[in-house]
């Protein structure tokens, strides 16, 4: 199974109008947010279509019961907190895409807090940032399964 792909996510930049409106209190902020949603909408739809096309992925997380437990918890949290249509994530999915707060800028923070509370772990901010830029969901799961790495 192929990992989620959305090349535009990594290169998309705000338009001049989006940037300009962001400087105007209230109405400008609303206009800028509307332009951002319009820019992101095709990317979100593409990712949602890819997820909907996948079968259940629960059996693809290896034979280690702890890894399966952690992966299942994270997959459910991602679906519930970030608004994805299902929890059919795989180990090779880019961390930045699956943790993308495409509905509300705080959804990612909410998901991270829920993961830390539910699993009793804590990752350094620098580790979240590294995973966002270069990591996979599987790397994240493996760090939580092996707590001494998540410091």
Short mmCIF file of N, CA and C in Angstrom, two decimals:
data_model
loop_
_atom_site.label_atom_id
_atom_site.label_comp_id
_atom_site.label_asym_id
_atom_site.label_seq_id
_atom_site.Cartn_x
_atom_site.Cartn_y
_atom_site.Cartn_z
N UNK A 1 0.85 -1.18 0.00
CA UNK A 1 0.00 0.00 0.00
C UNK A 1 0.89 1.24 0.00
N UNK A 2 0.55 2.20 -0.83
CA UNK A 2 1.35 3.42 -0.95
C UNK A 2 1.01 4.41 0.15
N UNK A 3 2.03 5.16 0.61
CA UNK A 3 1.75 6.20 1.61
C UNK A 3 0.93 7.34 1.01
N UNK A 4 0.28 8.09 1.88
CA UNK A 4 -0.45 9.28 1.43
C UNK A 4 0.50 10.22 0.71
N UNK A 5 -0.01 10.86 -0.34
CA UNK A 5 0.79 11.78 -1.14
C UNK A 5 0.00 13.07 -1.35
N UNK A 6 0.69 14.20 -1.17
CA UNK A 6 0.11 15.51 -1.46
C UNK A 6 1.28 16.48 -1.62
N UNK A 7 1.88 16.46 -2.79
CA UNK A 7 3.06 17.30 -3.04
C UNK A 7 2.77 18.78 -2.82
N UNK A 8 1.57 19.23 -3.19
CA UNK A 8 1.22 20.64 -3.05
C UNK A 8 1.27 21.10 -1.59
N UNK A 9 1.01 20.18 -0.66
CA UNK A 9 1.03 20.52 0.76
C UNK A 9 2.37 21.12 1.17
N UNK A 10 3.44 20.55 0.65
CA UNK A 10 4.78 20.95 1.06
C UNK A 10 5.24 22.22 0.37
N UNK A 11 4.57 22.63 -0.71
CA UNK A 11 5.04 23.80 -1.46
C UNK A 11 4.03 24.94 -1.54
N UNK A 12 2.82 24.73 -1.09
CA UNK A 12 1.77 25.74 -1.19
C UNK A 12 2.12 26.98 -0.38
N UNK A 13 1.97 28.13 -1.00
CA UNK A 13 2.25 29.41 -0.35
C UNK A 13 1.01 30.30 -0.42
N UNK A 14 0.80 31.14 0.58
CA UNK A 14 -0.34 32.07 0.54
C UNK A 14 -0.22 33.03 -0.64
N UNK A 15 -1.36 33.41 -1.18
CA UNK A 15 -1.39 34.40 -2.26
C UNK A 15 -1.12 35.79 -1.68
N UNK A 16 -0.85 36.73 -2.56
CA UNK A 16 -0.66 38.12 -2.09
C UNK A 16 -1.90 38.61 -1.35
N UNK A 17 -3.07 38.31 -1.92
CA UNK A 17 -4.32 38.75 -1.30
C UNK A 17 -4.48 38.13 0.09
N UNK A 18 -4.15 36.85 0.20
CA UNK A 18 -4.24 36.17 1.49
C UNK A 18 -3.33 36.84 2.52
N UNK A 19 -2.10 37.14 2.12
CA UNK A 19 -1.16 37.82 3.02
C UNK A 19 -1.63 39.23 3.35
N UNK A 20 -2.10 39.96 2.35
CA UNK A 20 -2.52 41.34 2.55
C UNK A 20 -3.71 41.41 3.50
N UNK A 21 -4.71 40.55 3.26
CA UNK A 21 -5.90 40.55 4.11
C UNK A 21 -5.59 40.18 5.56
N UNK A 22 -4.58 39.38 5.76
CA UNK A 22 -4.21 38.95 7.12
C UNK A 22 -3.81 40.13 7.99
N UNK A 23 -3.46 41.24 7.40
CA UNK A 23 -3.05 42.43 8.16
C UNK A 23 -4.23 43.33 8.53
N UNK A 24 -5.41 43.04 8.04
CA UNK A 24 -6.59 43.88 8.30
C UNK A 24 -7.43 43.19 9.37
N UNK A 25 -7.54 43.81 10.54
CA UNK A 25 -8.31 43.19 11.63
C UNK A 25 -9.74 42.84 11.22
N UNK A 26 -10.21 41.78 11.79
CA UNK A 26 -11.56 41.23 11.67
C UNK A 26 -11.95 40.83 10.25
N UNK A 27 -12.45 41.74 9.43
CA UNK A 27 -12.91 41.36 8.09
C UNK A 27 -11.77 40.82 7.23
N UNK A 28 -10.61 41.43 7.33
CA UNK A 28 -9.46 40.95 6.57
C UNK A 28 -9.05 39.55 7.01
N UNK A 29 -9.08 39.33 8.31
CA UNK A 29 -8.72 38.00 8.84
C UNK A 29 -9.68 36.95 8.29
N UNK A 30 -10.96 37.29 8.27
CA UNK A 30 -11.96 36.34 7.75
C UNK A 30 -11.72 36.07 6.26
N UNK A 31 -11.42 37.13 5.51
CA UNK A 31 -11.14 36.97 4.08
C UNK A 31 -9.90 36.14 3.83
N UNK A 32 -8.87 36.39 4.61
CA UNK A 32 -7.62 35.63 4.49
C UNK A 32 -7.87 34.15 4.81
N UNK A 33 -8.64 33.90 5.85
CA UNK A 33 -8.95 32.52 6.24
C UNK A 33 -9.76 31.82 5.14
N UNK A 34 -10.68 32.53 4.51
CA UNK A 34 -11.48 31.94 3.43
C UNK A 34 -10.59 31.59 2.24
N UNK A 35 -9.65 32.47 1.91
CA UNK A 35 -8.72 32.18 0.81
C UNK A 35 -7.82 30.98 1.14
N UNK A 36 -7.39 30.90 2.41
CA UNK A 36 -6.57 29.76 2.81
C UNK A 36 -7.36 28.46 2.68
N UNK A 37 -8.60 28.46 3.14
CA UNK A 37 -9.43 27.25 3.04
C UNK A 37 -9.62 26.85 1.57
N UNK A 38 -9.81 27.84 0.70
CA UNK A 38 -9.97 27.55 -0.73
C UNK A 38 -8.68 26.98 -1.31
N UNK A 39 -7.54 27.46 -0.86
CA UNK A 39 -6.24 26.96 -1.33
C UNK A 39 -6.01 25.52 -0.85
N UNK A 40 -6.43 25.23 0.37
CA UNK A 40 -6.20 23.90 0.94
C UNK A 40 -7.26 22.87 0.52
N UNK A 41 -8.45 23.30 0.14
CA UNK A 41 -9.56 22.38 -0.14
C UNK A 41 -9.18 21.25 -1.10
N UNK A 42 -8.54 21.53 -2.25
CA UNK A 42 -8.19 20.41 -3.15
C UNK A 42 -7.21 19.42 -2.51
N UNK A 43 -6.31 19.91 -1.67
CA UNK A 43 -5.35 19.03 -1.00
C UNK A 43 -6.06 18.13 -0.01
N UNK A 44 -6.97 18.70 0.76
CA UNK A 44 -7.72 17.92 1.76
C UNK A 44 -8.56 16.87 1.05
N UNK A 45 -9.22 17.26 -0.02
CA UNK A 45 -10.05 16.29 -0.76
C UNK A 45 -9.22 15.14 -1.30
N UNK A 46 -8.03 15.46 -1.81
CA UNK A 46 -7.16 14.41 -2.33
C UNK A 46 -6.77 13.43 -1.23
N UNK A 47 -6.38 13.94 -0.08
CA UNK A 47 -6.00 13.06 1.03
C UNK A 47 -7.20 12.24 1.52
N UNK A 48 -8.36 12.87 1.59
CA UNK A 48 -9.56 12.15 2.01
C UNK A 48 -9.89 11.03 1.03
N UNK A 49 -9.76 11.29 -0.27
CA UNK A 49 -10.02 10.26 -1.27
C UNK A 49 -9.05 9.09 -1.12
N UNK A 50 -7.78 9.41 -0.87
CA UNK A 50 -6.79 8.34 -0.69
C UNK A 50 -7.14 7.48 0.52
N UNK A 51 -7.54 8.13 1.62
CA UNK A 51 -7.91 7.38 2.82
C UNK A 51 -9.16 6.53 2.59
N UNK A 52 -10.15 7.10 1.92
CA UNK A 52 -11.39 6.35 1.66
C UNK A 52 -11.15 5.14 0.77
N UNK A 53 -10.16 5.23 -0.09
CA UNK A 53 -9.87 4.13 -1.02
C UNK A 53 -9.14 2.97 -0.33
N UNK A 54 -8.64 3.19 0.86
CA UNK A 54 -7.89 2.15 1.57
C UNK A 54 -8.81 1.23 2.35
N UNK A 55 -8.44 -0.05 2.42
CA UNK A 55 -9.13 -0.96 3.34
C UNK A 55 -8.65 -0.68 4.77
N UNK A 56 -9.28 -1.32 5.74
CA UNK A 56 -8.83 -1.18 7.12
C UNK A 56 -7.35 -1.56 7.21
N UNK A 57 -6.58 -0.77 7.93
CA UNK A 57 -5.13 -0.98 8.01
C UNK A 57 -4.68 -1.50 9.37
N UNK A 58 -5.60 -1.88 10.23
CA UNK A 58 -5.24 -2.32 11.58
C UNK A 58 -4.25 -3.47 11.57
N UNK A 59 -4.34 -4.35 10.59
CA UNK A 59 -3.46 -5.52 10.54
C UNK A 59 -2.09 -5.25 9.94
N UNK A 60 -1.81 -4.01 9.59
CA UNK A 60 -0.54 -3.68 8.92
C UNK A 60 0.50 -3.07 9.85
N UNK A 61 0.29 -3.16 11.13
CA UNK A 61 1.19 -2.51 12.08
C UNK A 61 2.12 -3.48 12.80
N UNK A 62 2.33 -4.66 12.24
CA UNK A 62 3.28 -5.60 12.79
C UNK A 62 2.67 -6.54 13.81
N UNK A 63 3.54 -7.39 14.38
CA UNK A 63 3.06 -8.42 15.30
C UNK A 63 3.25 -8.05 16.77
N UNK A 64 3.98 -6.98 17.06
CA UNK A 64 4.21 -6.56 18.44
C UNK A 64 2.91 -6.00 19.02
N UNK A 65 2.35 -6.62 20.06
CA UNK A 65 1.08 -6.15 20.61
C UNK A 65 1.12 -4.69 21.09
N UNK A 66 2.24 -4.27 21.69
CA UNK A 66 2.34 -2.89 22.17
C UNK A 66 2.31 -1.90 20.98
N UNK A 67 3.02 -2.24 19.91
CA UNK A 67 3.03 -1.37 18.72
C UNK A 67 1.62 -1.29 18.13
N UNK A 68 0.92 -2.41 18.07
CA UNK A 68 -0.45 -2.42 17.57
C UNK A 68 -1.37 -1.57 18.43
N UNK A 69 -1.20 -1.68 19.74
CA UNK A 69 -2.03 -0.90 20.68
C UNK A 69 -1.80 0.60 20.50
N UNK A 70 -0.53 1.01 20.43
CA UNK A 70 -0.19 2.43 20.27
C UNK A 70 -0.68 2.94 18.92
N UNK A 71 -0.44 2.16 17.86
CA UNK A 71 -0.87 2.57 16.52
C UNK A 71 -2.39 2.72 16.46
N UNK A 72 -3.11 1.81 17.06
CA UNK A 72 -4.58 1.89 17.06
C UNK A 72 -5.04 3.14 17.79
N UNK A 73 -4.47 3.42 18.96
CA UNK A 73 -4.85 4.61 19.72
C UNK A 73 -4.59 5.87 18.90
N UNK A 74 -3.43 5.96 18.27
CA UNK A 74 -3.07 7.15 17.50
C UNK A 74 -3.96 7.28 16.27
N UNK A 75 -4.23 6.18 15.59
CA UNK A 75 -5.07 6.23 14.39
C UNK A 75 -6.46 6.75 14.74
N UNK A 76 -7.03 6.30 15.84
CA UNK A 76 -8.36 6.75 16.26
C UNK A 76 -8.32 8.23 16.63
N UNK A 77 -7.29 8.64 17.35
CA UNK A 77 -7.16 10.05 17.74
C UNK A 77 -7.03 10.93 16.50
N UNK A 78 -6.24 10.52 15.52
CA UNK A 78 -6.09 11.31 14.30
C UNK A 78 -7.42 11.49 13.59
N UNK A 79 -8.19 10.42 13.50
CA UNK A 79 -9.50 10.51 12.86
C UNK A 79 -10.42 11.45 13.63
N UNK A 80 -10.48 11.28 14.93
CA UNK A 80 -11.42 12.06 15.74
C UNK A 80 -11.01 13.52 15.89
N UNK A 81 -9.75 13.78 16.13
CA UNK A 81 -9.30 15.15 16.40
C UNK A 81 -9.04 15.97 15.13
N UNK A 82 -8.59 15.31 14.08
CA UNK A 82 -8.22 16.04 12.87
C UNK A 82 -9.26 15.95 11.76
N UNK A 83 -10.30 15.20 11.99
CA UNK A 83 -11.42 15.17 11.06
C UNK A 83 -11.20 14.36 9.80
N UNK A 84 -10.27 13.41 9.83
CA UNK A 84 -10.08 12.54 8.67
C UNK A 84 -11.27 11.61 8.55
N UNK A 85 -11.61 11.13 7.34
CA UNK A 85 -12.82 10.33 7.15
C UNK A 85 -12.75 8.93 7.78
N UNK A 86 -11.56 8.43 8.05
CA UNK A 86 -11.41 7.13 8.70
C UNK A 86 -10.02 7.06 9.33
N UNK A 87 -9.69 5.93 9.90
CA UNK A 87 -8.39 5.77 10.56
C UNK A 87 -7.48 4.81 9.79
N UNK A 88 -7.59 4.78 8.48
CA UNK A 88 -6.84 3.84 7.64
C UNK A 88 -5.44 4.35 7.30
N UNK A 89 -4.69 4.67 8.34
CA UNK A 89 -3.32 5.16 8.18
C UNK A 89 -2.35 3.99 8.19
N UNK A 90 -1.23 4.18 7.50
CA UNK A 90 -0.18 3.15 7.50
C UNK A 90 1.11 3.74 8.03
N UNK A 91 2.03 2.89 8.37
CA UNK A 91 3.30 3.27 8.96
C UNK A 91 4.08 4.26 8.09
N UNK A 92 4.01 4.12 6.78
CA UNK A 92 4.79 4.96 5.87
C UNK A 92 4.16 6.32 5.57
N UNK A 93 2.96 6.59 6.11
CA UNK A 93 2.34 7.89 5.86
C UNK A 93 3.17 9.02 6.46
N UNK A 94 3.36 10.10 5.70
CA UNK A 94 4.12 11.24 6.23
C UNK A 94 3.44 11.83 7.47
N UNK A 95 4.22 11.98 8.51
CA UNK A 95 3.72 12.52 9.78
C UNK A 95 3.05 13.87 9.58
N UNK A 96 3.67 14.76 8.81
CA UNK A 96 3.12 16.10 8.59
C UNK A 96 1.75 16.10 7.95
N UNK A 97 1.51 15.15 7.05
CA UNK A 97 0.20 15.09 6.41
C UNK A 97 -0.87 14.57 7.36
N UNK A 98 -0.57 13.51 8.11
CA UNK A 98 -1.61 12.94 8.96
C UNK A 98 -1.91 13.82 10.18
N UNK A 99 -0.95 14.65 10.57
CA UNK A 99 -1.17 15.56 11.69
C UNK A 99 -1.55 16.97 11.24
N UNK A 100 -1.87 17.14 9.98
CA UNK A 100 -2.23 18.44 9.43
C UNK A 100 -3.59 18.87 9.99
N UNK A 101 -3.60 19.99 10.68
CA UNK A 101 -4.83 20.54 11.26
C UNK A 101 -5.57 21.33 10.19
N UNK A 102 -6.15 20.63 9.23
CA UNK A 102 -6.78 21.26 8.07
C UNK A 102 -8.16 21.84 8.36
N UNK A 103 -8.76 21.49 9.47
CA UNK A 103 -10.07 22.01 9.81
C UNK A 103 -9.98 23.21 10.76
N UNK A 104 -9.05 23.15 11.67
CA UNK A 104 -8.90 24.17 12.70
C UNK A 104 -7.43 24.15 13.10
N UNK A 105 -6.79 25.26 13.14
CA UNK A 105 -5.37 25.33 13.42
C UNK A 105 -4.94 24.69 14.74
N UNK A 106 -5.88 24.45 15.63
CA UNK A 106 -5.53 23.86 16.93
C UNK A 106 -5.80 22.36 17.00
N UNK A 107 -6.34 21.79 15.94
CA UNK A 107 -6.63 20.35 15.97
C UNK A 107 -5.38 19.51 16.20
N UNK A 108 -4.27 19.90 15.60
CA UNK A 108 -3.02 19.17 15.78
C UNK A 108 -2.54 19.21 17.21
N UNK A 109 -2.68 20.38 17.84
CA UNK A 109 -2.29 20.53 19.25
C UNK A 109 -3.19 19.66 20.13
N UNK A 110 -4.47 19.67 19.82
CA UNK A 110 -5.42 18.85 20.57
C UNK A 110 -5.09 17.37 20.43
N UNK A 111 -4.76 16.94 19.20
CA UNK A 111 -4.40 15.54 18.98
C UNK A 111 -3.13 15.18 19.75
N UNK A 112 -2.13 16.06 19.70
CA UNK A 112 -0.86 15.81 20.40
C UNK A 112 -1.10 15.71 21.90
N UNK A 113 -1.88 16.62 22.45
CA UNK A 113 -2.18 16.58 23.89
C UNK A 113 -2.91 15.29 24.26
N UNK A 114 -3.86 14.91 23.45
CA UNK A 114 -4.63 13.69 23.74
C UNK A 114 -3.74 12.45 23.67
N UNK A 115 -2.83 12.40 22.69
CA UNK A 115 -1.90 11.27 22.59
C UNK A 115 -1.01 11.22 23.82
N UNK A 116 -0.46 12.36 24.21
CA UNK A 116 0.42 12.38 25.38
C UNK A 116 -0.32 11.96 26.64
N UNK A 117 -1.55 12.43 26.82
CA UNK A 117 -2.33 12.08 28.01
C UNK A 117 -2.76 10.62 27.98
N UNK A 118 -3.30 10.18 26.87
CA UNK A 118 -3.84 8.82 26.78
C UNK A 118 -2.75 7.76 26.89
N UNK A 119 -1.59 8.04 26.30
CA UNK A 119 -0.51 7.04 26.30
C UNK A 119 0.53 7.29 27.40
N UNK A 120 0.38 8.39 28.12
CA UNK A 120 1.31 8.69 29.20
C UNK A 120 2.74 8.95 28.73
N UNK A 121 2.87 9.65 27.62
CA UNK A 121 4.19 9.95 27.06
C UNK A 121 4.33 11.45 26.85
N UNK A 122 5.56 11.86 26.61
CA UNK A 122 5.82 13.28 26.32
C UNK A 122 6.98 13.35 25.34
N UNK A 123 6.77 14.04 24.24
CA UNK A 123 7.83 14.26 23.25
C UNK A 123 8.29 15.71 23.34
N UNK A 124 9.58 15.89 23.15
CA UNK A 124 10.13 17.25 23.11
C UNK A 124 9.58 17.98 21.89
N UNK A 125 9.45 19.30 21.99
CA UNK A 125 8.97 20.10 20.87
C UNK A 125 9.85 19.90 19.64
N UNK A 126 11.14 19.80 19.84
CA UNK A 126 12.06 19.60 18.71
C UNK A 126 11.79 18.28 18.00
N UNK A 127 11.34 17.27 18.74
CA UNK A 127 11.03 15.98 18.13
C UNK A 127 9.75 16.05 17.30
N UNK A 128 8.74 16.77 17.81
CA UNK A 128 7.52 16.99 17.03
C UNK A 128 7.87 17.69 15.72
N UNK A 129 8.72 18.72 15.80
CA UNK A 129 9.11 19.47 14.60
C UNK A 129 9.87 18.60 13.61
N UNK A 130 10.79 17.77 14.11
CA UNK A 130 11.55 16.89 13.22
C UNK A 130 10.62 15.92 12.50
N UNK A 131 9.72 15.32 13.26
CA UNK A 131 8.77 14.39 12.66
C UNK A 131 7.89 15.10 11.64
N UNK A 132 7.45 16.30 11.94
CA UNK A 132 6.59 17.05 11.03
C UNK A 132 7.28 17.23 9.67
N UNK A 133 8.53 17.57 9.70
CA UNK A 133 9.26 17.85 8.46
C UNK A 133 9.72 16.59 7.73
N UNK A 134 10.17 15.58 8.48
CA UNK A 134 10.86 14.46 7.84
C UNK A 134 10.39 13.07 8.28
N UNK A 135 9.45 12.99 9.19
CA UNK A 135 9.11 11.69 9.77
C UNK A 135 7.91 11.02 9.16
N UNK A 136 7.70 9.80 9.60
CA UNK A 136 6.52 9.03 9.21
C UNK A 136 5.71 8.70 10.46
N UNK A 137 4.49 8.30 10.24
CA UNK A 137 3.64 7.90 11.35
C UNK A 137 4.25 6.69 12.07
N UNK A 138 4.85 5.78 11.30
CA UNK A 138 5.49 4.62 11.90
C UNK A 138 6.64 4.99 12.81
N UNK A 139 7.45 5.98 12.42
CA UNK A 139 8.55 6.43 13.29
C UNK A 139 7.99 6.97 14.60
N UNK A 140 6.90 7.72 14.50
CA UNK A 140 6.27 8.28 15.69
C UNK A 140 5.78 7.16 16.62
N UNK A 141 5.09 6.19 16.06
CA UNK A 141 4.60 5.06 16.84
C UNK A 141 5.76 4.33 17.52
N UNK A 142 6.82 4.09 16.76
CA UNK A 142 7.98 3.38 17.32
C UNK A 142 8.63 4.15 18.46
N UNK A 143 8.65 5.48 18.37
CA UNK A 143 9.21 6.27 19.47
C UNK A 143 8.36 6.14 20.74
N UNK A 144 7.06 6.05 20.55
CA UNK A 144 6.19 5.91 21.72
C UNK A 144 6.21 4.52 22.30
N UNK A 145 6.50 3.52 21.47
CA UNK A 145 6.59 2.15 21.95
C UNK A 145 7.88 1.96 22.75
N UNK A 146 8.91 2.73 22.41
CA UNK A 146 10.20 2.67 23.08
C UNK A 146 10.40 4.00 23.82
N UNK A 147 9.85 4.16 25.03
CA UNK A 147 9.79 5.44 25.74
C UNK A 147 11.14 6.14 25.95
N UNK A 148 12.22 5.41 26.13
CA UNK A 148 13.49 6.09 26.38
C UNK A 148 13.90 6.97 25.22
N UNK A 149 13.36 6.72 24.03
CA UNK A 149 13.68 7.56 22.87
C UNK A 149 12.83 8.81 22.83
N UNK A 150 11.69 8.82 23.49
CA UNK A 150 10.79 9.97 23.40
C UNK A 150 11.04 11.02 24.46
N UNK A 151 11.89 10.71 25.44
CA UNK A 151 12.34 11.62 26.48
C UNK A 151 11.43 12.70 26.78
#
